[in-house]
Amino acid sequence: MIGLPGIAKGVTPTIILPWTHSYLSEKETFDIATMEAAKQTVSAVLDQVKAALQTHGERLPKSLQEANLVPGPAEHLIPADFRPTTQLRVSYNEKDVELGNLFPAYECKVAPALSFQREAEVHSNTAYTLVLVDPDAPTPDDPKYAFWRHWVLTGLEPLSGEGKVVAATKQPATSYHPPGPSKESKPHRYLFLLYREPIGHGLDIRAEDVGGEEFVQRRSFDPAEFAQKHGLELVGVNWMRVVADEKEDL
C-alpha cells in the first residue's frame, strides 16, 4: 500500500472534498415556502375576483334592461355594450347593493361603504370618481328633475389588492344626501357610477363646479356631460331601488 504524504502508515486518512451543492438554512427554506404559499393565495384571490367580475359583467346589462334603464333614461350614461373593468361593491351597514335590490329609505341614511379593485394594467397612482344619481326624481312617472345628484367623490384610491379598503383622498365635490322617495312615489332607481380619472393628474373639483350643494341645485345634473368635461372613463356600475319608509314593496 502506498502511503499518502504526511500520513503515517496504518492510519486511515479523512479526505474532505469541496461541496458542489449549496444548502439553505432552515429559516431560508421556511421563508421560501411561505412566499410560495402567499403567491398561491394571491393567485387564488385574483382568480376569484376575475370570476366575480365576469359574473357581474354578464348580469349588469340584463338588470339594466329589465329595469328600463338601458335602453331608457340611463342609455346616454351607460353604453349598451358597456362591460365593467372593475366590480363596484356598495354596502349599507353590510347589506350589499346588488343590481337593483330594494332598500327601505331608513337603511340608506348614512353614506355606504365602497370597495373596488384598481383595474389591471393601469398606473398604480390611478384614482377614481364616484357619482350617485337618481333618474326618477321627483317620481318615476314624472322625472322632471332627473338626474338628481346625491353624491360625488373624487380622488378615490384602492389601498389593498382586493380593493376592500378605498381611501377618499379629497373632500366630496357633493356631500352625501340620502335617498328619500315620497310615500306617494313608486320605488326610485339609484345609479352608482364609477369613473377612472385621467392618468397623471387628479380632479380638483369643488361643490360649485358641479352645481352647488343646495337641494334645488342638485336637480337636473348630467353625469355624461360631467364625465366628458373632466375626461372621465366609466369603469364600474351598480344600482339599487329605494322605497319610502313604511311603504310596501311595489
CSV table of C-alpha atoms in Angstrom, one decimal:
chain,number,residue,atom,x,y,z
A,1,MET,CA,0.0,0.0,0.0
A,2,ILE,CA,1.4,3.3,-1.0
A,3,GLY,CA,1.1,5.9,1.8
A,4,LEU,CA,0.0,9.4,1.4
A,5,PRO,CA,2.5,12.2,2.1
A,6,GLY,CA,2.4,13.3,5.7
A,7,ILE,CA,0.1,10.4,6.7
A,8,ALA,CA,1.6,7.7,8.9
A,9,LYS,CA,1.3,4.2,7.7
A,10,GLY,CA,-1.7,2.3,9.1
A,11,VAL,CA,-3.8,5.5,9.6
A,12,THR,CA,-6.9,5.8,7.5
A,13,PRO,CA,-7.0,9.4,6.2
A,14,THR,CA,-10.1,11.6,6.3
A,15,ILE,CA,-10.5,13.2,2.9
A,16,ILE,CA,-12.6,16.4,2.7
A,17,LEU,CA,-13.9,17.3,-0.8
A,18,PRO,CA,-15.4,20.7,-1.6
A,19,TRP,CA,-19.3,20.6,-1.7
A,20,THR,CA,-20.8,21.1,-5.1
A,21,HIS,CA,-24.3,21.8,-3.7
A,22,SER,CA,-25.4,24.8,-1.7
A,23,TYR,CA,-27.6,24.1,1.3
A,24,LEU,CA,-30.3,26.5,2.7
A,25,SER,CA,-30.8,27.1,6.3
A,26,GLU,CA,-34.0,26.1,8.0
A,27,LYS,CA,-35.2,29.7,8.1
A,28,GLU,CA,-34.4,30.3,4.4
A,29,THR,CA,-36.4,27.1,3.5
A,30,PHE,CA,-39.3,28.3,5.6
A,31,ASP,CA,-39.2,31.8,4.1
A,32,ILE,CA,-39.3,30.4,0.5
A,33,ALA,CA,-42.2,28.1,1.4
A,34,THR,CA,-44.1,30.9,3.0
A,35,MET,CA,-43.5,33.1,-0.1
A,36,GLU,CA,-44.8,30.4,-2.4
A,37,ALA,CA,-47.9,29.8,-0.2
A,38,ALA,CA,-48.5,33.6,-0.3
A,39,LYS,CA,-48.2,33.7,-4.1
A,40,GLN,CA,-50.7,30.8,-4.4
A,41,THR,CA,-53.1,32.6,-2.1
A,42,VAL,CA,-52.9,35.9,-4.0
A,43,SER,CA,-53.3,34.0,-7.3
A,44,ALA,CA,-56.4,32.2,-5.9
A,45,VAL,CA,-57.9,35.5,-4.7
A,46,LEU,CA,-57.3,37.2,-8.1
A,47,ASP,CA,-59.0,34.2,-9.8
A,48,GLN,CA,-62.0,34.7,-7.6
A,49,VAL,CA,-62.1,38.4,-8.3
A,50,LYS,CA,-61.9,37.8,-12.0
A,51,ALA,CA,-64.7,35.3,-11.9
A,52,ALA,CA,-66.9,37.6,-9.8
A,53,LEU,CA,-66.2,40.5,-12.2
A,54,GLN,CA,-67.2,38.3,-15.2
A,55,THR,CA,-70.4,37.2,-13.5
A,56,HIS,CA,-71.2,40.8,-12.5
A,57,GLY,CA,-70.5,42.0,-16.1
A,58,GLU,CA,-72.8,39.4,-17.5
A,59,ARG,CA,-75.7,40.2,-15.1
A,60,LEU,CA,-75.4,44.0,-15.3
A,61,PRO,CA,-76.8,44.6,-18.9
A,62,LYS,CA,-79.7,42.3,-18.2
A,63,SER,CA,-80.6,44.0,-15.0
A,64,LEU,CA,-80.4,47.5,-16.6
A,65,GLN,CA,-82.6,46.3,-19.5
A,66,GLU,CA,-85.2,44.7,-17.2
A,67,ALA,CA,-85.4,48.0,-15.1
A,68,ASN,CA,-85.9,50.0,-18.3
A,69,LEU,CA,-82.7,52.0,-17.6
A,70,VAL,CA,-80.8,50.9,-20.7
A,71,PRO,CA,-82.5,51.5,-23.1
A,72,GLY,CA,-84.1,54.2,-21.1
A,73,PRO,CA,-83.0,57.3,-19.1
A,74,ALA,CA,-79.5,55.9,-18.4
A,75,GLU,CA,-78.7,55.0,-22.0
A,76,HIS,CA,-76.6,58.1,-22.6
A,77,LEU,CA,-74.7,57.4,-19.4
A,78,ILE,CA,-74.1,53.6,-19.9
A,79,PRO,CA,-73.5,52.5,-23.4
A,80,ALA,CA,-75.4,49.3,-24.5
A,81,ASP,CA,-72.1,47.5,-25.0
A,82,PHE,CA,-70.6,48.6,-21.7
A,83,ARG,CA,-68.7,46.0,-19.7
A,84,PRO,CA,-67.2,46.9,-16.3
A,85,THR,CA,-63.5,46.6,-15.9
A,86,THR,CA,-63.8,46.5,-12.1
A,87,GLN,CA,-66.6,45.4,-9.8
A,88,LEU,CA,-68.0,48.3,-7.8
A,89,ARG,CA,-69.2,47.0,-4.4
A,90,VAL,CA,-71.5,49.1,-2.3
A,91,SER,CA,-73.0,48.2,1.0
A,92,TYR,CA,-75.2,49.9,3.6
A,93,ASN,CA,-74.4,48.6,7.1
A,94,GLU,CA,-73.1,45.3,5.5
A,95,LYS,CA,-76.2,44.9,3.2
A,96,ASP,CA,-74.9,44.8,-0.3
A,97,VAL,CA,-76.2,46.7,-3.3
A,98,GLU,CA,-76.8,44.0,-5.9
A,99,LEU,CA,-78.1,45.3,-9.2
A,100,GLY,CA,-81.5,46.6,-8.3
A,101,ASN,CA,-82.3,45.1,-4.9
A,102,LEU,CA,-84.7,47.0,-2.7
A,103,PHE,CA,-83.8,49.1,0.3
A,104,PRO,CA,-86.1,51.0,2.6
A,105,ALA,CA,-85.0,54.6,2.9
A,106,TYR,CA,-84.1,54.4,6.5
A,107,GLU,CA,-81.3,51.9,5.7
A,108,CYS,CA,-79.7,54.5,3.4
A,109,LYS,CA,-79.4,57.4,5.8
A,110,VAL,CA,-75.7,57.0,6.3
A,111,ALA,CA,-73.3,57.0,3.3
A,112,PRO,CA,-72.5,53.5,2.2
A,113,ALA,CA,-69.1,51.7,2.2
A,114,LEU,CA,-67.4,51.4,-1.2
A,115,SER,CA,-64.9,48.8,-2.4
A,116,PHE,CA,-63.4,48.1,-5.8
A,117,GLN,CA,-60.1,46.9,-7.2
A,118,ARG,CA,-57.8,49.1,-9.2
A,119,GLU,CA,-58.1,47.8,-12.8
A,120,ALA,CA,-55.5,45.6,-14.3
A,121,GLU,CA,-52.7,47.3,-16.3
A,122,VAL,CA,-53.3,50.8,-15.1
A,123,HIS,CA,-50.9,53.1,-13.3
A,124,SER,CA,-50.5,52.5,-9.6
A,125,ASN,CA,-51.5,56.1,-8.9
A,126,THR,CA,-54.7,55.9,-10.9
A,127,ALA,CA,-57.6,57.5,-9.0
A,128,TYR,CA,-61.4,57.2,-9.5
A,129,THR,CA,-64.6,59.3,-9.2
A,130,LEU,CA,-67.9,58.0,-7.9
A,131,VAL,CA,-71.2,59.6,-8.8
A,132,LEU,CA,-74.6,58.6,-7.3
A,133,VAL,CA,-77.7,59.9,-9.1
A,134,ASP,CA,-81.5,59.4,-9.2
A,135,PRO,CA,-83.1,59.1,-12.6
A,136,ASP,CA,-86.6,59.1,-11.0
A,137,ALA,CA,-86.8,62.5,-9.3
A,138,PRO,CA,-89.3,63.5,-8.2
A,139,THR,CA,-91.2,60.3,-9.2
A,140,PRO,CA,-90.6,57.6,-11.8
A,141,ASP,CA,-93.8,58.8,-13.6
A,142,ASP,CA,-92.6,62.4,-13.7
A,143,PRO,CA,-88.8,62.5,-13.6
A,144,LYS,CA,-88.6,66.2,-14.4
A,145,TYR,CA,-85.6,66.8,-12.0
A,146,ALA,CA,-83.5,63.8,-13.3
A,147,PHE,CA,-80.7,63.2,-12.7
A,148,TRP,CA,-80.8,64.3,-9.1
A,149,ARG,CA,-77.3,64.4,-7.8
A,150,HIS,CA,-76.8,62.6,-4.4
A,151,TRP,CA,-73.1,62.2,-4.1
A,152,VAL,CA,-69.9,63.0,-6.0
A,153,LEU,CA,-66.5,61.8,-4.7
A,154,THR,CA,-63.2,62.3,-6.5
A,155,GLY,CA,-59.7,61.0,-5.8
A,156,LEU,CA,-60.8,57.5,-4.7
A,157,GLU,CA,-57.8,55.1,-4.4
A,158,PRO,CA,-57.9,51.4,-3.6
A,159,LEU,CA,-55.4,50.7,-0.9
A,160,SER,CA,-55.4,46.9,-0.9
A,161,GLY,CA,-55.1,44.3,-3.6
A,162,GLU,CA,-58.6,43.0,-3.1
A,163,GLY,CA,-60.0,46.6,-3.1
A,164,LYS,CA,-61.6,46.2,0.3
A,165,VAL,CA,-60.1,49.5,1.5
A,166,VAL,CA,-60.7,52.6,-0.6
A,167,ALA,CA,-59.3,55.9,0.5
A,168,ALA,CA,-61.1,59.2,-0.3
A,169,THR,CA,-58.1,61.5,-0.8
A,170,LYS,CA,-60.2,64.6,-1.4
A,171,GLN,CA,-63.2,66.3,0.1
A,172,PRO,CA,-66.6,65.4,-1.5
A,173,ALA,CA,-67.5,67.5,-4.5
A,174,THR,CA,-71.1,66.8,-3.5
A,175,SER,CA,-71.7,65.6,0.0
A,176,TYR,CA,-73.9,62.6,0.5
A,177,HIS,CA,-77.6,63.2,0.5
A,178,PRO,CA,-79.6,60.0,1.4
A,179,PRO,CA,-82.3,58.8,-1.0
A,180,GLY,CA,-85.8,59.9,0.1
A,181,PRO,CA,-88.7,58.9,-2.2
A,182,SER,CA,-92.0,60.2,-1.1
A,183,LYS,CA,-94.6,57.8,0.2
A,184,GLU,CA,-96.8,58.5,-2.8
A,185,SER,CA,-94.0,57.5,-5.2
A,186,LYS,CA,-93.0,54.1,-6.6
A,187,PRO,CA,-89.5,53.0,-5.6
A,188,HIS,CA,-86.8,55.1,-7.2
A,189,ARG,CA,-83.8,53.7,-9.0
A,190,TYR,CA,-80.3,54.9,-7.9
A,191,LEU,CA,-77.2,54.6,-10.1
A,192,PHE,CA,-73.7,54.3,-8.7
A,193,LEU,CA,-71.3,55.2,-11.5
A,194,LEU,CA,-67.5,54.7,-11.1
A,195,TYR,CA,-65.2,56.6,-13.4
A,196,ARG,CA,-61.4,56.4,-14.0
A,197,GLU,CA,-59.8,59.8,-13.7
A,198,PRO,CA,-57.2,61.0,-16.2
A,199,ILE,CA,-53.8,59.4,-15.6
A,200,GLY,CA,-51.2,61.7,-14.3
A,201,HIS,CA,-53.4,64.3,-12.7
A,202,GLY,CA,-56.4,64.2,-10.4
A,203,LEU,CA,-59.5,66.2,-10.4
A,204,ASP,CA,-59.7,69.4,-8.4
A,205,ILE,CA,-63.4,69.9,-8.2
A,206,ARG,CA,-65.4,71.9,-5.7
A,207,ALA,CA,-69.1,72.0,-4.9
A,208,GLU,CA,-69.7,74.9,-7.2
A,209,ASP,CA,-68.1,73.1,-10.1
A,210,VAL,CA,-70.8,70.5,-10.1
A,211,GLY,CA,-73.7,72.9,-9.5
A,212,GLY,CA,-73.7,73.5,-5.7
A,213,GLU,CA,-74.8,71.8,-2.6
A,214,GLU,CA,-78.3,73.2,-2.1
A,215,PHE,CA,-81.3,70.9,-2.6
A,216,VAL,CA,-82.6,72.6,-5.7
A,217,GLN,CA,-79.0,72.9,-7.1
A,218,ARG,CA,-78.7,69.2,-7.2
A,219,ARG,CA,-81.5,68.9,-9.8
A,220,SER,CA,-81.1,68.1,-13.5
A,221,PHE,CA,-77.4,67.0,-13.3
A,222,ASP,CA,-76.0,65.4,-16.4
A,223,PRO,CA,-73.3,62.8,-15.4
A,224,ALA,CA,-72.4,62.1,-19.0
A,225,GLU,CA,-71.6,65.8,-19.6
A,226,PHE,CA,-69.7,66.0,-16.4
A,227,ALA,CA,-67.6,62.9,-17.3
A,228,GLN,CA,-66.8,64.2,-20.8
A,229,LYS,CA,-65.8,67.6,-19.4
A,230,HIS,CA,-63.3,66.1,-17.0
A,231,GLY,CA,-62.0,63.3,-19.1
A,232,LEU,CA,-63.6,60.5,-17.0
A,233,GLU,CA,-63.9,56.9,-18.3
A,234,LEU,CA,-66.8,54.8,-17.0
A,235,VAL,CA,-65.4,51.6,-15.5
A,236,GLY,CA,-68.0,50.3,-13.0
A,237,VAL,CA,-71.7,50.4,-12.3
A,238,ASN,CA,-74.1,49.2,-9.6
A,239,TRP,CA,-77.6,50.2,-8.8
A,240,MET,CA,-80.4,49.8,-6.3
A,241,ARG,CA,-84.0,50.6,-5.7
A,242,VAL,CA,-85.2,52.6,-2.7
A,243,VAL,CA,-88.7,52.8,-1.3
A,244,ALA,CA,-90.1,55.3,1.2
A,245,ASP,CA,-90.3,54.1,4.8
A,246,GLU,CA,-93.4,52.3,5.9
A,247,LYS,CA,-94.3,51.6,2.3
A,248,GLU,CA,-94.9,48.1,1.0
A,249,ASP,CA,-92.7,46.6,-1.8
A,250,LEU,CA,-94.2,47.6,-5.1
